[in-house]
């Protein structure tokens, strides 16, 4: 018989461990069910008090959420038999495999499976964001894939809610450098759109098999998050999914989708209920991933296989920017320089304690090639006559500010004139019904791209019980429709199940 915790939870094998503690498979002897017990490693001092407070906050925040895509918290307490009175959380035991392990073992995941992961995680995030909770550390090791094909979001160890006080030192970076947002890299507060950025980086990793901004050091990785361009995706990735990932990973939060619900609706339009993510292993995994140190980042391994070659699709933005894009890039560059100087001075206290993502290091750590495109050498040694003509650019500029406030049809016509497709996502808003409230992506895009227009709709009116007159049909928030030039744009919209 294993150790009996507080006379109720019989501890079994250790199924995860890390900088903050360990996770045991256990049995709730009172209810006769299998659970996961996460036990905090304590050592005394001020850091111990902060860790205990964070641990309690995790239990409180996660325990307030109820969604099939979020691991459930059952109980919280302290080990009464331990002199240190180690805190513990009793959580749902998820039978499945961390997404990080699947990526390490199998490489890239097929696009329809990635779309399903994005849809399910975005739906779970919508519940968390609706409760005012930001995850702040979304990464493959915090997503567990069950044998039934359900992606479950776990480990709210550094989550934050609007009603809670931060549990970290002022100016410290929270999250994992490979997946956190540019605003987190700059030391600014994370928002719901920060989680969406991280989801976009996870999706990119899934479709390509590589983490886009991993560099040799945490500081270099943070700098890449701030200023680096997203490497192009292979043409095998459907255009609509490429556009969604590109919009999620915009540096400016305002250029990302407006909500997790909108992301779920768009991703659901790229998949079907019968889609299988992947055939995962059936080993048991705790509701929390193997307890990484949540505030630390992991440098890339020194040696790694080269990334697979990718072909740059014509729909991704080139290095050139519009005037608006140049201003934003300049602003991010200033923030980046300041943030990196602070990092080098040790103010931000990034700790390289092995708490990054939990996949196989050899498979996860990939040396990044240069982001700059390689110029081709001329094939002729004889100089040719210079010409004044240049090839016509395949890029156009989407002016976000000019589209905000227009009726959807007018905005869609504007995009059509530019050779772009429009995808509509309705959301309840106080803005005039039918007007555009969000545009993603904006700035420089390739012709034929699909632009997501978020359109305001009125809240449903309460009808009298005796009234039988049907109201005008309105789709739920998340209905997506396409409108674009013939032969262009992505597939039609879908409804969030």
Short mmCIF file of N, CA and C in Angstrom, two decimals, residues 42-101:
data_model
loop_
_atom_site.label_atom_id
_atom_site.label_comp_id
_atom_site.label_asym_id
_atom_site.label_seq_id
_atom_site.Cartn_x
_atom_site.Cartn_y
_atom_site.Cartn_z
N UNK A 42 8.56 22.51 -1.26
CA UNK A 42 8.75 23.70 -0.44
C UNK A 42 10.14 23.68 0.19
N UNK A 43 10.66 24.88 0.46
CA UNK A 43 11.99 24.95 1.05
C UNK A 43 12.16 26.05 2.05
N UNK A 44 11.08 26.77 2.38
CA UNK A 44 11.17 27.84 3.37
C UNK A 44 11.59 29.15 2.74
N UNK A 45 11.44 30.24 3.49
CA UNK A 45 11.85 31.55 3.02
C UNK A 45 10.77 32.27 2.26
N UNK A 46 11.13 33.46 1.74
CA UNK A 46 10.17 34.30 1.04
C UNK A 46 9.69 33.64 -0.25
N UNK A 47 10.62 32.96 -0.97
CA UNK A 47 10.22 32.27 -2.20
C UNK A 47 9.20 31.18 -1.91
N UNK A 48 9.34 30.53 -0.78
CA UNK A 48 8.39 29.49 -0.38
C UNK A 48 7.01 30.09 -0.19
N UNK A 49 6.93 31.24 0.46
CA UNK A 49 5.64 31.89 0.68
C UNK A 49 5.00 32.27 -0.65
N UNK A 50 5.81 32.78 -1.59
CA UNK A 50 5.28 33.13 -2.90
C UNK A 50 4.80 31.90 -3.65
N UNK A 51 5.59 30.81 -3.58
CA UNK A 51 5.20 29.58 -4.26
C UNK A 51 3.91 29.02 -3.69
N UNK A 52 3.76 29.07 -2.37
CA UNK A 52 2.52 28.59 -1.75
C UNK A 52 1.33 29.42 -2.21
N UNK A 53 1.53 30.74 -2.28
CA UNK A 53 0.44 31.61 -2.72
C UNK A 53 0.07 31.33 -4.16
N UNK A 54 1.08 31.11 -5.02
CA UNK A 54 0.80 30.80 -6.42
C UNK A 54 0.08 29.47 -6.55
N UNK A 55 0.52 28.50 -5.76
CA UNK A 55 -0.09 27.17 -5.78
C UNK A 55 -1.56 27.25 -5.39
N UNK A 56 -1.85 28.01 -4.33
CA UNK A 56 -3.23 28.18 -3.90
C UNK A 56 -4.04 28.91 -4.95
N UNK A 57 -3.42 29.91 -5.59
CA UNK A 57 -4.12 30.65 -6.64
C UNK A 57 -4.45 29.75 -7.81
N UNK A 58 -3.51 28.84 -8.17
CA UNK A 58 -3.78 27.90 -9.26
C UNK A 58 -5.01 27.06 -8.97
N UNK A 59 -5.08 26.54 -7.74
CA UNK A 59 -6.23 25.71 -7.37
C UNK A 59 -7.52 26.51 -7.42
N UNK A 60 -7.46 27.75 -6.95
CA UNK A 60 -8.66 28.59 -6.92
C UNK A 60 -9.12 28.93 -8.33
N UNK A 61 -8.17 29.33 -9.18
CA UNK A 61 -8.53 29.72 -10.55
C UNK A 61 -9.03 28.52 -11.35
N UNK A 62 -8.24 27.44 -11.35
CA UNK A 62 -8.64 26.26 -12.14
C UNK A 62 -9.91 25.64 -11.60
N UNK A 63 -10.10 25.69 -10.28
CA UNK A 63 -11.30 25.11 -9.70
C UNK A 63 -12.57 25.85 -10.06
N UNK A 64 -12.43 27.10 -10.52
CA UNK A 64 -13.61 27.88 -10.89
C UNK A 64 -14.05 27.63 -12.32
N UNK A 65 -13.27 26.86 -13.08
CA UNK A 65 -13.56 26.63 -14.49
C UNK A 65 -14.16 25.25 -14.71
N UNK A 66 -15.19 25.18 -15.52
CA UNK A 66 -15.84 23.91 -15.83
C UNK A 66 -16.02 23.81 -17.35
N UNK A 67 -15.21 22.97 -17.96
CA UNK A 67 -15.22 22.81 -19.42
C UNK A 67 -14.55 21.48 -19.74
N UNK A 68 -15.07 20.73 -20.72
CA UNK A 68 -14.45 19.43 -21.04
C UNK A 68 -13.02 19.55 -21.53
N UNK A 69 -12.62 20.73 -21.97
CA UNK A 69 -11.26 20.93 -22.44
C UNK A 69 -10.33 21.51 -21.39
N UNK A 70 -10.77 21.56 -20.13
CA UNK A 70 -9.94 22.06 -19.03
C UNK A 70 -9.95 21.02 -17.92
N UNK A 71 -8.76 20.61 -17.46
CA UNK A 71 -8.67 19.61 -16.40
C UNK A 71 -9.32 20.14 -15.13
N UNK A 72 -10.15 19.31 -14.51
CA UNK A 72 -10.93 19.73 -13.35
C UNK A 72 -10.13 19.57 -12.06
N UNK A 73 -10.30 20.52 -11.14
CA UNK A 73 -9.70 20.44 -9.81
C UNK A 73 -10.74 19.91 -8.83
N UNK A 74 -10.35 18.88 -8.05
CA UNK A 74 -11.27 18.26 -7.10
C UNK A 74 -11.08 18.74 -5.66
N UNK A 75 -9.83 18.94 -5.26
CA UNK A 75 -9.57 19.22 -3.84
C UNK A 75 -8.23 19.94 -3.71
N UNK A 76 -8.02 20.60 -2.58
CA UNK A 76 -6.77 21.27 -2.28
C UNK A 76 -6.52 21.18 -0.78
N UNK A 77 -5.27 21.06 -0.37
CA UNK A 77 -4.98 20.97 1.06
C UNK A 77 -3.50 20.98 1.32
N UNK A 78 -3.11 20.62 2.55
CA UNK A 78 -1.71 20.51 2.95
C UNK A 78 -1.49 19.15 3.60
N UNK A 79 -0.32 18.58 3.36
CA UNK A 79 0.02 17.26 3.91
C UNK A 79 0.22 17.39 5.42
N UNK A 80 -0.73 16.88 6.18
CA UNK A 80 -0.69 17.03 7.63
C UNK A 80 0.40 16.18 8.27
N UNK A 81 0.89 15.16 7.56
CA UNK A 81 1.93 14.29 8.13
C UNK A 81 3.33 14.81 7.85
N UNK A 82 3.45 15.83 7.00
CA UNK A 82 4.76 16.36 6.64
C UNK A 82 5.13 17.53 7.53
N UNK A 83 6.38 17.58 8.04
CA UNK A 83 6.80 18.73 8.85
C UNK A 83 6.69 20.05 8.08
N UNK A 84 6.90 19.98 6.75
CA UNK A 84 6.81 21.19 5.93
C UNK A 84 5.38 21.52 5.53
N UNK A 85 4.45 20.60 5.86
CA UNK A 85 3.04 20.76 5.47
C UNK A 85 2.96 21.12 3.97
N UNK A 86 3.47 20.20 3.16
CA UNK A 86 3.50 20.44 1.71
C UNK A 86 2.09 20.62 1.15
N UNK A 87 1.84 21.69 0.41
CA UNK A 87 0.53 21.88 -0.21
C UNK A 87 0.33 20.88 -1.35
N UNK A 88 -0.92 20.52 -1.60
CA UNK A 88 -1.22 19.63 -2.72
C UNK A 88 -2.55 20.01 -3.35
N UNK A 89 -2.67 19.63 -4.63
CA UNK A 89 -3.92 19.80 -5.38
C UNK A 89 -4.31 18.44 -5.93
N UNK A 90 -5.56 18.08 -5.77
CA UNK A 90 -6.09 16.83 -6.34
C UNK A 90 -6.83 17.20 -7.62
N UNK A 91 -6.43 16.59 -8.73
CA UNK A 91 -6.95 16.97 -10.03
C UNK A 91 -7.42 15.75 -10.81
N UNK A 92 -8.17 16.04 -11.85
CA UNK A 92 -8.62 15.02 -12.78
C UNK A 92 -7.41 14.35 -13.43
N UNK A 93 -7.42 13.03 -13.50
CA UNK A 93 -6.36 12.29 -14.17
C UNK A 93 -6.73 12.14 -15.64
N UNK A 94 -5.94 12.74 -16.50
CA UNK A 94 -6.21 12.69 -17.93
C UNK A 94 -5.45 11.52 -18.54
N UNK A 95 -6.16 10.62 -19.19
CA UNK A 95 -5.53 9.51 -19.91
C UNK A 95 -5.19 10.02 -21.31
N UNK A 96 -3.93 10.22 -21.57
CA UNK A 96 -3.55 10.75 -22.86
C UNK A 96 -2.06 11.04 -22.91
N UNK A 97 -1.66 11.84 -23.89
CA UNK A 97 -0.26 12.14 -24.13
C UNK A 97 -0.09 13.64 -24.33
N UNK A 98 0.92 14.24 -23.70
CA UNK A 98 1.16 15.67 -23.95
C UNK A 98 1.44 15.92 -25.43
N UNK A 99 0.95 17.03 -25.92
CA UNK A 99 1.19 17.39 -27.31
C UNK A 99 2.69 17.50 -27.58
N UNK A 100 3.46 17.95 -26.60
CA UNK A 100 4.91 18.05 -26.77
C UNK A 100 5.53 16.68 -27.08
N UNK A 101 5.03 15.64 -26.43
CA UNK A 101 5.54 14.29 -26.67
C UNK A 101 5.18 13.82 -28.08
#
